[in-house]
Structure formats: structure tokens, C-alpha cells
mmCIF file of C-alpha atoms in Angstrom:
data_model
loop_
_atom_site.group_PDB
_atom_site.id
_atom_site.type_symbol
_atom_site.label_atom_id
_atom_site.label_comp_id
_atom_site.label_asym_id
_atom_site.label_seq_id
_atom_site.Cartn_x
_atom_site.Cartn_y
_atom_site.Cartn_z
ATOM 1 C CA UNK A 205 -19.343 7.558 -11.598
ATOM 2 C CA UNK A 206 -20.778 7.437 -8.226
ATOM 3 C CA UNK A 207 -20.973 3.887 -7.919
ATOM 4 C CA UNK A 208 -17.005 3.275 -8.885
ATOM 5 C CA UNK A 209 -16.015 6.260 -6.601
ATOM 6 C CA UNK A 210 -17.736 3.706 -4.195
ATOM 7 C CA UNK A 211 -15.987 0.515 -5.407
ATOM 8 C CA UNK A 212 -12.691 2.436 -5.443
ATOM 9 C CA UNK A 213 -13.197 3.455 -1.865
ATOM 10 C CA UNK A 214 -14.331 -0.547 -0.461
ATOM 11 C CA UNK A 215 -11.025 -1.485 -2.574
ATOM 12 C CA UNK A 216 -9.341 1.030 -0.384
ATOM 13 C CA UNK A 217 -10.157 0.102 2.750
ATOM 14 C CA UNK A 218 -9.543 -3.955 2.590
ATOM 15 C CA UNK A 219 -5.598 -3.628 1.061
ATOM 16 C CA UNK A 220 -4.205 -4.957 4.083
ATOM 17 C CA UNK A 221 -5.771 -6.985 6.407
ATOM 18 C CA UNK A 222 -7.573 -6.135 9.325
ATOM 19 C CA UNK A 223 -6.796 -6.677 13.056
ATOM 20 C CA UNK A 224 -6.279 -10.631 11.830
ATOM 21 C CA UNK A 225 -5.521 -13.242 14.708
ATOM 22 C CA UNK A 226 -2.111 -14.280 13.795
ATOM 23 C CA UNK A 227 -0.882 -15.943 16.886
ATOM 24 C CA UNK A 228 2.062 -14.353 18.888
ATOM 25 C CA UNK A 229 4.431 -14.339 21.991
ATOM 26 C CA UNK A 230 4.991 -11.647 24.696
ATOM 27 C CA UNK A 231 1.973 -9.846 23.760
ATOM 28 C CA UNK A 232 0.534 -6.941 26.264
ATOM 29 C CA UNK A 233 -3.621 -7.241 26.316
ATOM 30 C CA UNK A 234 -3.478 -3.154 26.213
ATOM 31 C CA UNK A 235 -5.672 -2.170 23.815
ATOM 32 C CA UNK A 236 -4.932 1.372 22.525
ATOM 33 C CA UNK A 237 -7.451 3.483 20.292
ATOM 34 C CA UNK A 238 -7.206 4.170 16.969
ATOM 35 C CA UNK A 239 -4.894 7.058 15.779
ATOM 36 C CA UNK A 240 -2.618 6.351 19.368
ATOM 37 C CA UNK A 241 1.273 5.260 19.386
ATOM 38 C CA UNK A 242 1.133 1.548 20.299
ATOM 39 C CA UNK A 243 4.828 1.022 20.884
ATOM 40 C CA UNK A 244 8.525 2.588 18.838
ATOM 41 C CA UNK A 245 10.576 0.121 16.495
ATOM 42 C CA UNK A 246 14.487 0.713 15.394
ATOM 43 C CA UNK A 247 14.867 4.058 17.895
ATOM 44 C CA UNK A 248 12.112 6.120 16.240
ATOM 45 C CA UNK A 249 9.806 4.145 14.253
ATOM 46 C CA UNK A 250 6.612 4.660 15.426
ATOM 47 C CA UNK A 251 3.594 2.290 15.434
ATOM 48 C CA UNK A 252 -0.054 3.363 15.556
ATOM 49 C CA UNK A 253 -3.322 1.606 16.674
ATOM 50 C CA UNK A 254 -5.670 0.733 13.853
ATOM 51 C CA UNK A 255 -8.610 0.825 16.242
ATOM 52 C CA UNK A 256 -10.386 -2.602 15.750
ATOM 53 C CA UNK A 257 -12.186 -5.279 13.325
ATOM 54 C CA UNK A 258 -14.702 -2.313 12.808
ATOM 55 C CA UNK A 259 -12.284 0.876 11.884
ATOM 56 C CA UNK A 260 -12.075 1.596 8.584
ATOM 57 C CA UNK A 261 -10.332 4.529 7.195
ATOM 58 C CA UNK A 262 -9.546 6.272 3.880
ATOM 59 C CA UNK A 263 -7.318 8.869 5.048
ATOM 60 C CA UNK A 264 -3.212 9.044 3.534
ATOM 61 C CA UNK A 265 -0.509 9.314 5.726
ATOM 62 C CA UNK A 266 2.590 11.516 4.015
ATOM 63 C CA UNK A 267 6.135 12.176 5.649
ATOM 64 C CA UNK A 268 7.713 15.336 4.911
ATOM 65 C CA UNK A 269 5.887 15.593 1.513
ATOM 66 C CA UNK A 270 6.237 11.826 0.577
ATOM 67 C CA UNK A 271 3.729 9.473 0.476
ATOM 68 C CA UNK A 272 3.241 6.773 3.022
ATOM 69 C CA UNK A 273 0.085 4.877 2.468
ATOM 70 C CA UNK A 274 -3.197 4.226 4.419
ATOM 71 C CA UNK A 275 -3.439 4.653 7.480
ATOM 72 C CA UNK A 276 -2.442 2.529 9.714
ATOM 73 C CA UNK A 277 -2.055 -0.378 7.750
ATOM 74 C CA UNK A 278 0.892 -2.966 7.242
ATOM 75 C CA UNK A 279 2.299 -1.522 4.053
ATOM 76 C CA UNK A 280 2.293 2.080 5.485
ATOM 77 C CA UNK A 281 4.586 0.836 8.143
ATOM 78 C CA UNK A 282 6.539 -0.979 5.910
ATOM 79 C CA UNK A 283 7.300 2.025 4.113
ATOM 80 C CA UNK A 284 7.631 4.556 6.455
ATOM 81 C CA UNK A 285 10.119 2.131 8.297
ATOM 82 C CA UNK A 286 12.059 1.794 5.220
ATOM 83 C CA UNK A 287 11.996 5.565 4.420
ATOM 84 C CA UNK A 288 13.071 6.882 8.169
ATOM 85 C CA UNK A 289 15.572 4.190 8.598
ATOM 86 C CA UNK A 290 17.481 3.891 4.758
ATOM 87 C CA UNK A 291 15.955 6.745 3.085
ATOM 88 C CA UNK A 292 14.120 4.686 0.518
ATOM 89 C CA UNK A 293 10.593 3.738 -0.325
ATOM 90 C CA UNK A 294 8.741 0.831 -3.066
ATOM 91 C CA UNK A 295 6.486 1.440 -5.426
ATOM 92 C CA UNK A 296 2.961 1.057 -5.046
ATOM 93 C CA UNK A 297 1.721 -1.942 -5.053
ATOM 94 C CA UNK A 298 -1.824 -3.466 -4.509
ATOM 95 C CA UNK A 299 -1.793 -5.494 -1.385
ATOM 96 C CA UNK A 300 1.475 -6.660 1.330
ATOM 97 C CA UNK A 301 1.182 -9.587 -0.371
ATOM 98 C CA UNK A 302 2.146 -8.437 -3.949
ATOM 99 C CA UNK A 303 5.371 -6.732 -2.185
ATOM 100 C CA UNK A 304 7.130 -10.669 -2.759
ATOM 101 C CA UNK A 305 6.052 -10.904 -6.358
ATOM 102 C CA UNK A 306 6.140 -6.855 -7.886
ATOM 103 C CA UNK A 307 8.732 -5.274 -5.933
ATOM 104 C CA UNK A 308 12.344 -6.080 -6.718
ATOM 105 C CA UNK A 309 13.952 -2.863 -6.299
ATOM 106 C CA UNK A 310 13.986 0.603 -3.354
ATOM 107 C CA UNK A 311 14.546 3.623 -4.465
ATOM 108 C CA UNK A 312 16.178 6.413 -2.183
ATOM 109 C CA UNK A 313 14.126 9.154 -2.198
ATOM 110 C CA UNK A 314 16.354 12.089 -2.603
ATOM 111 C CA UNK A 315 18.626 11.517 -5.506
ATOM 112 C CA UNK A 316 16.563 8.561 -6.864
ATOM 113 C CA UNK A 317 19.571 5.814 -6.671
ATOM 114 C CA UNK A 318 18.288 2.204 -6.927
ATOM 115 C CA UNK A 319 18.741 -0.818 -4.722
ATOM 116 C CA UNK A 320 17.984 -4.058 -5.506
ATOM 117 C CA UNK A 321 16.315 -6.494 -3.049
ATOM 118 C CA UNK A 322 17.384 -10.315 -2.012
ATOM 119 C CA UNK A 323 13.964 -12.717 -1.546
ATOM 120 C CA UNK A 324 14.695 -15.641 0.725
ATOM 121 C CA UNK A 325 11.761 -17.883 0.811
ATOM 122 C CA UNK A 326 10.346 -19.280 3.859
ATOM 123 C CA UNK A 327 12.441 -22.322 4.058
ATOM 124 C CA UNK A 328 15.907 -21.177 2.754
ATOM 125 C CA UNK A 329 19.016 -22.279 3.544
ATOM 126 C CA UNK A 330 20.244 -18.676 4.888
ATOM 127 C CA UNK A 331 18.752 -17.549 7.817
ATOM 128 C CA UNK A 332 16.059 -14.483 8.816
ATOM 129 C CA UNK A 333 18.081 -11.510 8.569
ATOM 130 C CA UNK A 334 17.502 -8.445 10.587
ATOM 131 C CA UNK A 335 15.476 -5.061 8.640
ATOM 132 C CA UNK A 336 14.184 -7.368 6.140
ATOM 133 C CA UNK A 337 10.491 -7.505 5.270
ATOM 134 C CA UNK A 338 8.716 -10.030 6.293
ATOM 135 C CA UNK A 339 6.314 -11.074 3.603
ATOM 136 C CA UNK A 340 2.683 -13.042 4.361
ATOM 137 C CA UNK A 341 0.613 -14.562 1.403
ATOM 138 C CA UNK A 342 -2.732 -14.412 1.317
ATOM 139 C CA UNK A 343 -4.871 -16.643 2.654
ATOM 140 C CA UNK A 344 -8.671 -16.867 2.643
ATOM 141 C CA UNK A 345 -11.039 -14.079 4.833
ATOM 142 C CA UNK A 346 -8.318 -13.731 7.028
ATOM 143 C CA UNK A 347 -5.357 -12.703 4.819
ATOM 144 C CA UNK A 348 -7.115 -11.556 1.543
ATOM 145 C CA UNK A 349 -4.080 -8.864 0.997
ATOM 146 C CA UNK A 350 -1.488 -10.849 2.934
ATOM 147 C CA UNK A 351 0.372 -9.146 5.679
ATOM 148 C CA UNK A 352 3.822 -7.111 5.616
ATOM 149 C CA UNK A 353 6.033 -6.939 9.022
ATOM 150 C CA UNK A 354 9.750 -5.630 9.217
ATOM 151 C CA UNK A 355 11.982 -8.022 11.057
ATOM 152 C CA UNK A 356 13.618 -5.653 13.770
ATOM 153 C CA UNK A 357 15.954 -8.643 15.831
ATOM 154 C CA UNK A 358 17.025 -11.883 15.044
ATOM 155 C CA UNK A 359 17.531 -14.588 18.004
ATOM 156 C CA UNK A 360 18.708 -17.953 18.078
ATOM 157 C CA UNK A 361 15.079 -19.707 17.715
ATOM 158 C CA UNK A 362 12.777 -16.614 16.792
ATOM 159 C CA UNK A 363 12.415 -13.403 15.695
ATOM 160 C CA UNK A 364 10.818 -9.818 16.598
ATOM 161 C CA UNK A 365 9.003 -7.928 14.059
ATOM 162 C CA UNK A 366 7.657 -4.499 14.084
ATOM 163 C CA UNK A 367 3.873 -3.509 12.180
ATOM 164 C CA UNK A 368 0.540 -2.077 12.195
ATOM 165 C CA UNK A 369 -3.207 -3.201 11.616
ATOM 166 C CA UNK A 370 -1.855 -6.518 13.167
ATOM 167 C CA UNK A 371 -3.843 -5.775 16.361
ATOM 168 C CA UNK A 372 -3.900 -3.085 18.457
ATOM 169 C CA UNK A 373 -2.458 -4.110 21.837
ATOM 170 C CA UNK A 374 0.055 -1.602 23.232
ATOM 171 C CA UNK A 375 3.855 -3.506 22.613
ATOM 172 C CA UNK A 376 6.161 -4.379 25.346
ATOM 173 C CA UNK A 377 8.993 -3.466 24.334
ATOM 174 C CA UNK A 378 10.522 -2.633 21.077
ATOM 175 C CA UNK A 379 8.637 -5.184 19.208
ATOM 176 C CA UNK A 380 5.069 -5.872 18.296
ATOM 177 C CA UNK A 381 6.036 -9.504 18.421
ATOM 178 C CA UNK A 382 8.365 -12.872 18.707
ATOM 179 C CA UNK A 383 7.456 -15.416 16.443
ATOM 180 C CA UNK A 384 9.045 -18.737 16.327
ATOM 181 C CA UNK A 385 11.503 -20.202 13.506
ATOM 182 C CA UNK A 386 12.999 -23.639 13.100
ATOM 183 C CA UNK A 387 16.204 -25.180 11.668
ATOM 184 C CA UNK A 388 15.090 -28.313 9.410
ATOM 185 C CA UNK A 389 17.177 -30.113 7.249
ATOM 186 C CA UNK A 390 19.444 -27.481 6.464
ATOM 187 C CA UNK A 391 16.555 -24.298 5.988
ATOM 188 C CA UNK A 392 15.082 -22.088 8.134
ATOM 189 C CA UNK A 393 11.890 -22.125 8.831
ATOM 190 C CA UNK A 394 9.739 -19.423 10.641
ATOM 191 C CA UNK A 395 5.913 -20.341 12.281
ATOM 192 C CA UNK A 396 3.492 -18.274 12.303
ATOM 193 C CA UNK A 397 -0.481 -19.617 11.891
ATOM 194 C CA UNK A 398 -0.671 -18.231 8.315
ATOM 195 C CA UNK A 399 1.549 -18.928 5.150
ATOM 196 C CA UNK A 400 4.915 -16.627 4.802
ATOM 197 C CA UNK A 401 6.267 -15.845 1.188
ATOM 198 C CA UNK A 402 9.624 -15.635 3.124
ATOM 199 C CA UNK A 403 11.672 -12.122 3.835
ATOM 200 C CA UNK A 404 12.984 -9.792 1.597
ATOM 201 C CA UNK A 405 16.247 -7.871 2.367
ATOM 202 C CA UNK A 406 17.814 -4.862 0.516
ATOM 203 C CA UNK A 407 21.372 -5.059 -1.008
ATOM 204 C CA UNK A 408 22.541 -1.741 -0.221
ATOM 205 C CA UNK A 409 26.140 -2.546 0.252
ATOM 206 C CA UNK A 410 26.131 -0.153 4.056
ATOM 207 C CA UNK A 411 24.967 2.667 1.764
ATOM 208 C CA UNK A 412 22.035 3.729 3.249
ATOM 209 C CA UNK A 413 21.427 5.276 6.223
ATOM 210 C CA UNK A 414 18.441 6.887 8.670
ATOM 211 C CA UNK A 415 17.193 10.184 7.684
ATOM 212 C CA UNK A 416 19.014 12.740 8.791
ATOM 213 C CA UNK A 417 18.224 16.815 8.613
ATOM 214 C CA UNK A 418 20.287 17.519 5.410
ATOM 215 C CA UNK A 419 18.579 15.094 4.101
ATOM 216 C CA UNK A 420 14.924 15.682 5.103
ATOM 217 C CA UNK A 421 15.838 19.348 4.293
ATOM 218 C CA UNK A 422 16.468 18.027 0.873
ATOM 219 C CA UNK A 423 13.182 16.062 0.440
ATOM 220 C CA UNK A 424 11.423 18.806 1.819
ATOM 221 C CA UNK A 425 12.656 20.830 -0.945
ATOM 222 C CA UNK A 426 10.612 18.632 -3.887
ATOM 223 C CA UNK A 427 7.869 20.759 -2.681
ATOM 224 C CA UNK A 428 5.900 17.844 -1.100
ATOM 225 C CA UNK A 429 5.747 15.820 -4.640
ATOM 226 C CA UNK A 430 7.251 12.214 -4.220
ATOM 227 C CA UNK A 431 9.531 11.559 -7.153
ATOM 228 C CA UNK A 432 8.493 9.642 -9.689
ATOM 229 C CA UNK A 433 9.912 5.692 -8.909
ATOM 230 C CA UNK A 434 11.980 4.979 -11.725
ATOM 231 C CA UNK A 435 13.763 1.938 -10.428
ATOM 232 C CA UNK A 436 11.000 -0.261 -11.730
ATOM 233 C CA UNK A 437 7.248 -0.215 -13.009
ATOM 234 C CA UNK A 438 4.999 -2.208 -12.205
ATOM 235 C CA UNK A 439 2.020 -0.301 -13.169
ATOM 236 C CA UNK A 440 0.926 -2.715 -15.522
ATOM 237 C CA UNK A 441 0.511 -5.568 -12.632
ATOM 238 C CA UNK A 442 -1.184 -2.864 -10.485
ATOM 239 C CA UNK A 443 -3.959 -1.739 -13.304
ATOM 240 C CA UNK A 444 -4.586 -5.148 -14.165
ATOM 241 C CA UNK A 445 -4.980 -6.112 -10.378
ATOM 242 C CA UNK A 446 -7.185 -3.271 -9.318
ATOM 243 C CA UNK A 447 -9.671 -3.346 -12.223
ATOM 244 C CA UNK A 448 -9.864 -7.659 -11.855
ATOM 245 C CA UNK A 449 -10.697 -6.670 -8.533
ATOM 246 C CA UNK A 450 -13.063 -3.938 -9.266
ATOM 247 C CA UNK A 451 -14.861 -6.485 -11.451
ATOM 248 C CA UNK A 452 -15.393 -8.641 -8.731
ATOM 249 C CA UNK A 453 -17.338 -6.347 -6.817
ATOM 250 C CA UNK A 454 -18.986 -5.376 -9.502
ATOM 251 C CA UNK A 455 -20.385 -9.202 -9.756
ATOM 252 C CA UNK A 456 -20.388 -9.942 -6.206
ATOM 253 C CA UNK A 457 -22.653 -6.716 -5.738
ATOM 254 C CA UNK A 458 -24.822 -7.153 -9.002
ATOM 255 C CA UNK A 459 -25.594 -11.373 -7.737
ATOM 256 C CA UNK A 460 -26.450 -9.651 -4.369
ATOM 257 C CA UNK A 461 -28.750 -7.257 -5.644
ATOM 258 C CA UNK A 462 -30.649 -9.478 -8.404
#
């Protein structure tokens, strides 16, 4: 028992990646410590410092009873983003990556109502959109969980995304970064150093909106118990992806230890 509470907790800790050296534009060389505000997305979205290469933490962040994620890590920002400004979360899922393949719904969080999600790969027609997710495959030792960001402004040759556990440099502005995109032969295409899924924007036909104090005094009322997601289950990808991986350690540690 010991020795998968241990497993569990190294399969914890890697889910996102860490501090990875994505390339960027207008970046301030500010580095904040771990647990500090690095910069504010979308009004009140805040961002916190994941430390460095070498923090690793297995603490939960919750928000008003509902649960976030690790933190700080990409998918915890993801979330919380998408909870503070349309009231609506997605289920759990395994790594950022796994966001483009598992998650085709939101839920809102206080009366359960489903949304369904448009996927634009990297290299479609239409163009970035603005509060979509921006979705990073994985990719080797740098990327083994992909990366999530939410794209917070759209200009005419790049865009600005918010996220954490990208690096922890205090932001400039309202942005962690501007990344480059491209029109090619009729699609769009956007830069970055490591592969993009493409971005992921949710259909909620202008009916969603930021959290305001009716509703948080709703949530607050499900006595700090998220509601079970019933737009969609994908618990059978998640078991089958956690105990593959829990497998592999298992080898990788028995070869190392033989």
C-alpha cells in the first residue's frame, strides 16, 4: 500500500508540466516565489508562481467549496479561469493534454446546465478566438502532460494567453504572454516551439457570465461538495490512463532497482 500511495503521489506531481521553456514575447525576467501573484488575467483572474524546475507540490486548490486542481499548475488555471469568468468547470481529466481529446462539454456549476465545446485545430480555417483554451500536445521530457493556456486577446498577427507553471516571471501586463500566429493558405496558424492541438471554445450562446454574489452564495450553499459532472464521463479514459501510467513506474522503478 505504501509503495502505490508513493506512485500515486509522483503521478501527482508531473500532470502538467513544469516551468518548460516554451519561447515567448514581452516577457518580464521577474522571478516571483512560489505561492506569490505573478500577474491578473480577464479583471480578476489571478495567476500564481509555481516556484521553479525544483517545486513540487501535492497540495489542492478549491474555490468556494469547488475543486480547482493542483496547485499551481496549467489545468488549475484553466479551470479556475473558466469557473470565475462563465461559472463552469470540466471534468477531470489526466493531463492538459487530454483536455483536446476527453473533454467535449462545461458544466455550470450551480444548476448543472451543459455546454458544449467547439475544437479548432491548429491550422483551421477560422481564426484564434478570444477565452478559448489553448490546447498543447505532449511532447517528449518537456511536455509529457502537454500544456493548457486560456487565450485572453486576439490581435491581428498574435495572441495573449493567460497560465501557470509556464514559468514564473512576474507578467507585464495582463498577459503571461504574446505568441505569434500566421495566415497560410487559407488557416491560421499559431507558433509556439512545441506542438498545439489547436483551441477549444465554449458554445454558450452569451449565456454565461462571471461569478457574481448570488451566485457564489448559491455554490456556497452545496456545502463545499462539487456536484457531480453529469455532462459527460470520461472516467473510463481516466482509470485506464492513470493505472497504464502507474504500470510504468512500476517497470521503470522495478528495471532501476534490479
Amino acid at each position: 500500500m505504501k509503495f502505490l500511495l508513493i506512485l500515486i503521489n509522483i503521478y501527482l506531481l508531473v500532470k502538467c508540466d513544469n516551468n518548460v521553456d516554451i519561447p515567448s514575447q514581452s516577457v518580464n525576467r521577474t522571478v516571483v516565489p512560489y505561492n506569490t501573484i505573478v500577474g491578473y488575467a480577464s479583471t480578476n483572474v489571478e495567476a500564481y508562481s509555481n516556484g521553479n524546475d525544483s517545486q513540487t507540490t501535492t497540495e489542492y486548490n478549491s474555490l468556494y467549496g469547488i475543486f480547482m486542481g493542483i496547485k499551481w499548475q496549467c489545468v488549475e488555471y484553466a479551470r479556475r479561469w473558466l469557473f470565475i469568468r462563465k461559472g463552469c468547470v470540466f471534468d477531470s481529466i489526466d493531463g492538459a493534454a487530454d483536455i483536446w481529446t476527453q473533454i467535449d462539454y462545461v458544466q455550470r456549476v450551480d444548476n448543472k446546465k451543459c455546454f458544449s465545446v467547439k475544437k479548432y485545430s491548429n491550422g483551421s480555417p477560422n481564426p484564434p478566438r478570444n477565452e478559448s483554451l489553448l490546447i498543447y500536445n505532449r511532447s517528449g521530457i518537456a511536455l509529457p502532460f502537454g500544456h493548457v493556456a486560456i487565450i485572453v486577446d486576439v490581435l491581428s498577427n498574435s495572441i495573449r494567453v493567460a497560465e501557470e507553471n509556464y514559468d514564473s516571471y512576474l507578467w507585464i501586463g495582463n498577459y503571461s504572454r504574446e505568441i505569434p500566429y500566421k495566415y497560410l493558405n487559407g488557416n491560421y496558424y499559431i507558433e509556439d516551439k512545441y506542438p498545439i492541438a489547436g483551441w477549444i471554445s465554449i458554445i454558450d450562446y452569451n449565456q454565461t457570465k462571471p461569478l457574481d454574489q448570488y451566485t457564489i452564495n448559491n455554490i456556497i450553499k452545496l456545502n463545499g461538495t462539487s456536484p457531480d459532472f453529469i455532462c459527460s464521463n470520461n472516467s473510463i479514459y481516466h482509470f485506464i490512463s492513470f493505472y497504464s501510467y502507474l504500470i510504468f513506474i512500476f517497470v521503470l522503478l522495478k528495471n532501476y532497482y534490479m
